Coordinates of C-alpha atoms in Angstrom, one line a residue:
Chain A
X1 CA 0.0 0.0 0.0
X2 CA 2.7 2.4 1.1
X3 CA 4.7 1.6 -2.1
X4 CA 1.7 2.3 -4.3
X5 CA 1.3 5.6 -2.6
X6 CA 4.9 6.6 -3.2
X7 CA 4.5 5.6 -6.9
X8 CA 1.5 7.8 -7.2
X9 CA 3.4 10.8 -5.7
X10 CA 6.2 10.2 -8.1
X11 CA 3.7 10.1 -11.0
X12 CA 2.4 13.5 -9.9
X13 CA 5.9 14.9 -9.9
X14 CA 6.6 13.4 -13.3
X15 CA 3.5 14.9 -14.7
X16 CA 4.5 18.4 -13.5
X17 CA 7.8 17.9 -15.3
X18 CA 6.0 16.9 -18.4
X19 CA 3.8 20.0 -18.3
X20 CA 6.8 22.2 -17.7
X21 CA 8.5 20.7 -20.7
X22 CA 5.5 21.4 -22.9
X23 CA 5.3 25.0 -21.6
X24 CA 8.9 25.4 -22.4
X25 CA 8.4 24.1 -25.9
X26 CA 5.4 26.3 -26.4
X27 CA 7.3 29.4 -25.3
X28 CA 10.2 28.5 -27.7
X29 CA 7.8 28.2 -30.6
X30 CA 5.7 31.2 -29.6
X31 CA 8.7 33.6 -29.4
X32 CA 10.1 32.3 -32.7
X33 CA 6.7 32.8 -34.4
X34 CA 6.5 36.3 -32.8
X35 CA 10.0 37.3 -33.9
X36 CA 9.9 36.0 -37.5
X37 CA 6.1 36.3 -38.2
X38 CA 5.7 32.5 -38.7
X39 CA 2.0 32.0 -38.7
X40 CA 2.2 28.2 -39.0
X41 CA 4.3 28.0 -35.9
X42 CA 2.0 30.4 -34.1
X43 CA -0.9 28.1 -35.0
X44 CA 1.0 25.1 -33.6
X45 CA 1.4 26.8 -30.2
X46 CA -2.3 27.8 -30.1
X47 CA -3.4 24.2 -30.9
X48 CA -0.9 22.6 -28.5
X49 CA -2.2 24.7 -25.6
X50 CA -5.2 22.3 -25.3
X51 CA -2.8 19.5 -24.4
X52 CA -1.3 21.5 -21.6
X53 CA -4.8 22.2 -20.3
X54 CA -5.7 18.5 -20.5
X55 CA -2.6 17.5 -18.6
X56 CA -3.3 20.0 -16.0
X57 CA -6.8 18.7 -15.4
X58 CA -5.6 15.1 -15.4
X59 CA -2.8 16.0 -12.8
X60 CA -5.4 17.7 -10.7
X61 CA -7.8 14.8 -10.8
X62 CA -5.0 12.4 -9.8
X63 CA -4.0 14.7 -6.9
X64 CA -7.5 14.9 -5.7
X65 CA -7.8 11.1 -5.9
X66 CA -4.7 10.7 -3.8
X67 CA -6.1 13.1 -1.2
X68 CA -9.3 11.1 -1.1
X69 CA -7.9 7.6 -1.1
X70 CA -4.6 8.0 0.7
X71 CA -5.3 10.8 3.2
X72 CA -1.7 12.0 3.0
X73 CA -0.3 14.1 5.8
X74 CA 2.7 16.3 6.6
X75 CA 5.2 16.7 3.7
X76 CA 3.2 14.4 1.3
X77 CA 0.2 16.5 1.8
X78 CA 2.1 19.7 1.2
X79 CA 3.5 18.2 -1.9
X80 CA 0.1 17.3 -3.3
X81 CA -1.4 20.7 -2.5
X82 CA 1.7 22.3 -3.9
X83 CA 1.3 20.3 -7.1
X84 CA -2.2 21.6 -7.6
X85 CA -0.9 25.1 -7.3
X86 CA 2.1 24.6 -9.5
X87 CA 0.0 23.0 -12.2
X88 CA -2.3 26.1 -12.2
X89 CA 0.8 28.3 -12.6
X90 CA 2.2 26.2 -15.4
X91 CA -1.2 26.2 -17.2
X92 CA -1.2 30.0 -17.1
X93 CA 2.3 30.1 -18.5
X94 CA 1.0 28.0 -21.4
X95 CA -1.8 30.5 -21.9
X96 CA 0.7 33.3 -22.0
X97 CA 2.8 31.5 -24.6
X98 CA -0.5 31.1 -26.5
X99 CA -1.3 34.9 -26.2
X100 CA 2.2 35.7 -27.7
X101 CA 1.5 33.3 -30.6
X102 CA -2.0 34.9 -31.0
X103 CA -0.4 38.3 -31.3
X104 CA 2.0 36.9 -34.0
X105 CA -1.0 35.4 -35.9
X106 CA -3.0 38.6 -35.6
X107 CA -0.3 40.8 -37.2
X108 CA 0.9 38.3 -39.8
X109 CA 2.5 38.9 -42.3
X110 CA 3.9 41.8 -40.4
X111 CA 5.9 41.3 -37.2
X112 CA 4.4 42.5 -34.0
X113 CA 7.3 44.5 -32.7
X114 CA 8.8 47.6 -34.4
X115 CA 12.5 47.5 -35.4
X116 CA 13.5 49.8 -32.6
X117 CA 12.3 47.3 -30.0
X118 CA 13.4 43.9 -31.4
X119 CA 16.5 43.8 -29.3
X120 CA 14.6 44.3 -26.0
X121 CA 12.0 41.7 -26.9
X122 CA 14.6 39.2 -28.0
X123 CA 16.3 39.5 -24.6
X124 CA 12.9 39.1 -22.8
X125 CA 12.2 36.0 -24.9
X126 CA 15.6 34.6 -24.0
X127 CA 15.1 35.2 -20.3
X128 CA 11.6 33.6 -20.4
X129 CA 13.0 30.7 -22.2
X130 CA 15.7 30.3 -19.6
X131 CA 13.1 30.5 -16.9
X132 CA 11.0 27.8 -18.6
X133 CA 13.9 25.5 -19.1
X134 CA 15.2 25.9 -15.6
X135 CA 11.8 25.3 -14.2
X136 CA 11.9 21.8 -15.7
X137 CA 15.3 21.2 -14.2
X138 CA 14.1 22.5 -10.9
X139 CA 11.1 20.3 -10.8
X140 CA 13.3 17.3 -11.7
X141 CA 16.2 18.0 -9.4
X142 CA 14.8 20.3 -6.7
X143 CA 18.2 22.1 -6.8
X144 CA 17.6 25.4 -5.2
X145 CA 20.5 27.0 -7.0
X146 CA 18.3 26.8 -10.1
X147 CA 15.4 28.5 -8.2
X148 CA 17.8 31.4 -7.5
X149 CA 18.7 31.7 -11.2
X150 CA 15.0 31.9 -12.0
X151 CA 14.5 34.8 -9.6
X152 CA 17.5 36.6 -11.1
X153 CA 16.1 36.2 -14.6
X154 CA 12.8 37.5 -13.4
X155 CA 14.4 40.6 -12.0
X156 CA 16.1 41.2 -15.4
X157 CA 12.7 40.8 -17.2
X158 CA 11.0 43.3 -14.8
X159 CA 13.7 45.9 -15.7
X160 CA 13.2 45.3 -19.4
X161 CA 9.4 45.5 -19.0
X162 CA 9.8 48.9 -17.3
X163 CA 12.1 50.1 -20.1
X164 CA 9.4 49.2 -22.7
X165 CA 6.8 51.3 -20.9
X166 CA 9.3 54.2 -20.6
X167 CA 10.1 54.0 -24.3
X168 CA 6.4 54.1 -25.2
X169 CA 5.8 57.2 -23.0
X170 CA 8.9 59.0 -24.4
X171 CA 8.4 61.9 -26.8
X172 CA 10.4 60.1 -29.5
X173 CA 7.9 57.3 -29.7
X174 CA 6.2 57.5 -33.1
X175 CA 4.5 54.1 -33.6
X176 CA 0.8 53.7 -34.4
X177 CA -1.7 53.2 -31.5
X178 CA -2.2 49.6 -32.6
X179 CA 1.5 48.9 -32.5
X180 CA 1.8 50.7 -29.2
X181 CA -0.8 48.5 -27.6
X182 CA 0.8 45.4 -29.1
X183 CA 4.1 46.3 -27.7
X184 CA 2.6 47.0 -24.2
X185 CA 0.6 43.8 -24.2
X186 CA 3.5 41.6 -25.5
X187 CA 5.8 43.1 -22.8
X188 CA 3.2 42.3 -20.2
X189 CA 2.8 38.7 -21.4
X190 CA 6.6 38.2 -21.2
X191 CA 6.7 39.7 -17.7
X192 CA 3.7 37.6 -16.5
X193 CA 5.2 34.4 -17.8
X194 CA 8.3 35.1 -15.7
X195 CA 6.2 35.9 -12.7
X196 CA 4.3 32.6 -12.8
X197 CA 7.7 30.9 -13.2
X198 CA 8.8 32.5 -10.0
X199 CA 5.6 31.3 -8.3
X200 CA 6.4 27.8 -9.2
X201 CA 10.1 28.2 -8.2
X202 CA 8.9 29.5 -4.8
X203 CA 6.6 26.6 -4.3
X204 CA 9.4 24.2 -4.9
X205 CA 11.6 26.1 -2.5
X206 CA 8.8 25.9 0.1
X207 CA 8.5 22.2 -0.4
X208 CA 12.2 21.7 0.0
X209 CA 12.9 24.1 2.8
X210 CA 9.6 24.8 4.5
X211 CA 10.1 28.6 3.9
X212 CA 8.9 30.8 1.1
X213 CA 10.7 33.7 -0.2
X214 CA 8.5 36.5 0.9
X215 CA 6.3 36.5 -2.2
X216 CA 5.8 40.0 -3.5
X217 CA 5.0 38.6 -6.9
X218 CA 1.9 39.3 -8.8
X219 CA -0.6 36.6 -10.0
X220 CA -3.3 38.4 -11.9
Chain B
X1 CA -15.5 15.1 16.1
X2 CA -17.9 15.2 13.1
X3 CA -19.5 18.3 14.4
X4 CA -16.1 20.1 14.8
X5 CA -15.4 19.1 11.2
X6 CA -18.6 20.6 9.9
X7 CA -17.9 23.8 11.7
X8 CA -14.5 23.9 10.2
X9 CA -15.9 23.5 6.7
X10 CA -18.4 26.3 7.5
X11 CA -15.6 28.5 8.6
X12 CA -13.8 28.0 5.3
X13 CA -17.0 28.9 3.5
X14 CA -17.4 32.0 5.6
X15 CA -13.9 33.1 5.0
X16 CA -14.4 32.9 1.2
X17 CA -17.5 35.1 1.6
X18 CA -15.4 37.6 3.6
X19 CA -12.7 37.7 1.0
X20 CA -15.3 38.1 -1.7
X21 CA -16.8 41.1 0.2
X22 CA -13.4 42.7 0.5
X23 CA -12.7 42.2 -3.2
X24 CA -16.1 43.8 -4.0
X25 CA -15.3 46.8 -1.8
X26 CA -11.8 47.1 -3.3
X27 CA -13.3 47.2 -6.8
X28 CA -15.8 49.7 -5.8
X29 CA -13.2 52.1 -4.4
X30 CA -10.8 51.3 -7.3
X31 CA -13.2 52.3 -10.0
X32 CA -14.3 55.4 -8.2
X33 CA -10.6 56.5 -7.7
X34 CA -10.1 55.7 -11.4
X35 CA -13.1 57.6 -12.6
X36 CA -12.7 60.8 -10.5
X37 CA -8.9 60.7 -10.0
X38 CA -9.1 60.4 -6.2
X39 CA -5.6 59.5 -5.2
X40 CA -6.5 59.0 -1.5
X41 CA -9.1 56.4 -2.4
X42 CA -6.6 54.7 -4.8
X43 CA -4.1 54.6 -1.9
X44 CA -6.7 52.9 0.3
X45 CA -7.3 50.2 -2.2
X46 CA -3.5 49.6 -2.6
X47 CA -3.0 49.4 1.1
X48 CA -6.1 47.2 1.7
X49 CA -4.9 44.5 -0.8
X50 CA -2.5 43.2 1.8
X51 CA -5.5 42.2 4.0
X52 CA -7.0 40.2 1.1
X53 CA -3.6 38.4 0.6
X54 CA -3.4 37.7 4.3
X55 CA -6.9 36.3 4.4
X56 CA -6.2 34.1 1.4
X57 CA -3.1 32.7 3.1
X58 CA -5.0 32.1 6.3
X59 CA -7.8 30.3 4.5
X60 CA -5.3 28.1 2.6
X61 CA -3.6 27.2 5.8
X62 CA -6.9 26.3 7.4
X63 CA -7.9 24.2 4.4
X64 CA -4.6 22.3 4.4
X65 CA -5.0 21.7 8.2
X66 CA -8.4 20.2 7.5
X67 CA -7.0 18.0 4.8
X68 CA -4.2 16.8 7.2
X69 CA -6.3 16.4 10.3
X70 CA -9.7 15.3 9.0
X71 CA -8.9 13.4 5.8
X72 CA -12.1 14.5 4.1
X73 CA -13.5 12.5 1.2
X74 CA -16.1 12.9 -1.5
X75 CA -18.0 16.2 -1.6
X76 CA -16.2 17.6 1.5
X77 CA -12.8 17.0 -0.2
X78 CA -14.0 18.7 -3.4
X79 CA -15.2 21.6 -1.3
X80 CA -11.8 22.0 0.4
X81 CA -9.9 21.7 -2.9
X82 CA -12.4 24.0 -4.5
X83 CA -11.9 26.6 -1.8
X84 CA -8.2 26.6 -2.3
X85 CA -8.8 27.4 -6.0
X86 CA -11.5 30.0 -5.4
X87 CA -9.3 31.8 -2.8
X88 CA -6.6 32.0 -5.5
X89 CA -9.0 33.5 -8.0
X90 CA -10.4 36.0 -5.4
X91 CA -6.9 37.0 -4.5
X92 CA -6.1 37.8 -8.1
X93 CA -9.3 39.8 -8.4
X94 CA -8.0 41.8 -5.5
X95 CA -4.7 42.3 -7.3
X96 CA -6.6 43.6 -10.4
X97 CA -8.6 46.1 -8.3
X98 CA -5.2 47.2 -7.0
X99 CA -3.8 47.5 -10.5
X100 CA -6.7 49.8 -11.5
X101 CA -6.1 51.9 -8.4
X102 CA -2.4 52.0 -9.2
X103 CA -3.2 53.4 -12.7
X104 CA -5.4 56.1 -11.0
X105 CA -2.5 57.0 -8.7
X106 CA 0.0 57.0 -11.5
X107 CA -2.0 59.5 -13.6
X108 CA -3.2 61.7 -10.7
X109 CA -4.3 64.6 -10.9
X110 CA -5.4 63.6 -14.5
X111 CA -7.9 60.9 -15.1
X112 CA -6.6 57.7 -16.7
X113 CA -9.3 57.5 -19.4
X114 CA -9.9 60.1 -22.1
X115 CA -13.3 61.8 -22.4
X116 CA -14.4 59.7 -25.4
X117 CA -14.0 56.5 -23.5
X118 CA -15.5 57.3 -20.1
X119 CA -18.9 55.8 -21.0
X120 CA -17.4 52.5 -22.0
X121 CA -15.3 52.3 -18.9
X122 CA -18.1 53.3 -16.6
X123 CA -20.1 50.4 -18.0
X124 CA -17.3 48.0 -17.6
X125 CA -16.8 49.1 -14.0
X126 CA -20.5 48.6 -13.3
X127 CA -20.5 45.1 -14.8
X128 CA -17.4 44.2 -12.8
X129 CA -19.0 45.5 -9.7
X130 CA -22.1 43.5 -10.4
X131 CA -19.9 40.4 -10.8
X132 CA -18.1 41.0 -7.5
X133 CA -21.4 41.6 -5.6
X134 CA -23.1 38.6 -7.1
X135 CA -20.1 36.4 -6.3
X136 CA -20.6 37.2 -2.7
X137 CA -24.2 36.2 -3.0
X138 CA -23.4 33.1 -4.9
X139 CA -20.9 32.0 -2.2
X140 CA -23.4 32.6 0.5
X141 CA -26.5 31.1 -1.2
X142 CA -25.1 28.7 -3.9
X143 CA -28.0 29.9 -6.0
X144 CA -27.0 28.9 -9.6
X145 CA -29.3 31.6 -11.1
X146 CA -26.7 34.0 -9.7
X147 CA -23.9 32.1 -11.4
X148 CA -25.7 32.5 -14.7
X149 CA -26.0 36.3 -14.2
X150 CA -22.2 36.4 -13.7
X151 CA -21.6 34.6 -17.0
X152 CA -23.9 37.1 -18.7
X153 CA -22.1 40.1 -17.3
X154 CA -18.8 38.6 -18.3
X155 CA -20.0 38.3 -21.9
X156 CA -21.0 41.9 -21.9
X157 CA -17.6 42.9 -20.6
X158 CA -15.8 40.9 -23.3
X159 CA -17.8 42.8 -25.9
X160 CA -16.8 46.1 -24.3
X161 CA -13.2 45.0 -24.1
X162 CA -13.2 44.2 -27.8
X163 CA -14.8 47.6 -28.6
X164 CA -12.0 49.3 -26.7
X165 CA -9.3 47.6 -28.8
X166 CA -11.2 48.4 -32.0
X167 CA -11.4 52.1 -31.0
X168 CA -7.7 52.2 -30.3
X169 CA -6.9 50.7 -33.8
X170 CA -9.3 53.1 -35.6
X171 CA -7.9 56.0 -37.7
X172 CA -9.9 58.5 -35.6
X173 CA -7.9 57.6 -32.5
X174 CA -5.7 60.6 -31.6
X175 CA -4.6 60.0 -28.0
X176 CA -1.0 59.9 -26.9
X177 CA 0.9 56.6 -26.7
X178 CA 0.9 56.7 -22.9
X179 CA -2.9 57.2 -22.8
X180 CA -3.4 54.5 -25.4
X181 CA -1.4 52.0 -23.3
X182 CA -3.3 53.0 -20.2
X183 CA -6.6 52.5 -21.9
X184 CA -5.5 49.1 -23.2
X185 CA -4.2 47.9 -19.9
X186 CA -7.2 49.2 -17.9
X187 CA -9.6 47.5 -20.3
X188 CA -7.6 44.3 -19.8
X189 CA -7.7 44.6 -16.0
X190 CA -11.5 45.0 -16.1
X191 CA -11.8 42.0 -18.5
X192 CA -9.5 39.8 -16.4
X193 CA -11.4 40.7 -13.2
X194 CA -14.6 39.4 -14.8
X195 CA -12.8 36.3 -16.0
X196 CA -11.6 35.3 -12.6
X197 CA -15.1 36.0 -11.3
X198 CA -16.4 33.5 -13.9
X199 CA -13.8 31.0 -12.6
X200 CA -15.1 31.2 -9.1
X201 CA -18.7 31.0 -10.3
X202 CA -17.8 27.8 -12.3
X203 CA -16.2 26.3 -9.3
X204 CA -19.3 26.9 -7.2
X205 CA -21.4 25.4 -10.0
X206 CA -19.2 22.4 -10.0
X207 CA -19.5 21.9 -6.3
X208 CA -23.3 22.1 -6.5
X209 CA -23.9 20.1 -9.6
X210 CA -20.8 18.0 -10.2
X211 CA -20.5 19.5 -13.8
X212 CA -18.5 22.4 -15.0
X213 CA -19.6 24.7 -17.7
X214 CA -17.0 23.9 -20.4
X215 CA -14.5 26.4 -19.2
X216 CA -13.0 28.3 -22.2
X217 CA -12.0 31.1 -19.9
X218 CA -8.6 32.5 -19.5
X219 CA -6.6 32.5 -16.3
X220 CA -3.4 34.2 -17.1

């Protein structure tokens, strides 16, 4: 009985890793479609998001079954409840990758971002990709050094996000209103993606150490 | 023992109602501060959000204690897990009210929204307020007629949100880039607030009937 239970816990952990991998892949494709205006790739990301949603639901059902049938306590219980929350954050990261792909599709055959901003967005995309990849590693290894890297990458993204809003408000900004809004929303999507990544990293940290970083992150 | 357990479940339900009330109050003040550029009121909302976050944490701790100590099954278990999710959605609604108040504070002493858009935003604010108020009623009464009203209000908000983005993209739009971004973000905050309200309404529906509306709502 005990052995079955441990296997079930392991399966929940594995499923989180699988979702995290799919999120990372989605973000990779989404940012490429966004940077080079590849509408087919954007379409892939949009279609593949359903799979992430499905896996999230299936993980949640499994977690609830474990709660019902095994009545886990202490660290096992924290792990199950933590998994429910992490799966919700990962699912939202998948949604944000989809939003980025949807922007790419909406503006195709143009690119979303004006020339002057491509460097900034390229850097944000790289940092988000780093966060997504490291999240998978963190979920597999629980190496808290990796969690710290994720927090660092998030700080860099926040700075870039602020710089985008400053650029938009500056007198030199001459883009159309539609482009201006695209830039603002895209920047927000990249920033939110990182924030949800931090949420997951904090939950792993909590499961390992019993202490959160003081949160201070946004979830909306 | 059984009686204590039922009391604990009731307390979780009561705490959800309390958070929902605070969210509704926050949205009321946030939209007023936003409409009339009242920086003191905006400040109130921003400060009061910490209380919502605190109550969410305390509800979650209580729910996890119940899971650990009582090992609830079947509908009680669903209720506890559902509460964890609903508290997360309500907390995000509080964040969104805070974001709206932060926009008001940022642009003070100006208003955030240009003259031509005040009617649209007034209507969005009213619909969000309706959703917040009805959510409290729904959590108290579990009357699914109220859940349907929330879904209807959300559809109306989605239409208004689209109309805002159309207006921004139209050739007649002459506002500054900063105002354009404010309008786009504010519209998104109002739309997200409603979406999270729908999430909560769907969870209550699920707890009462065992069936979700097919979700199709966004959470990011």
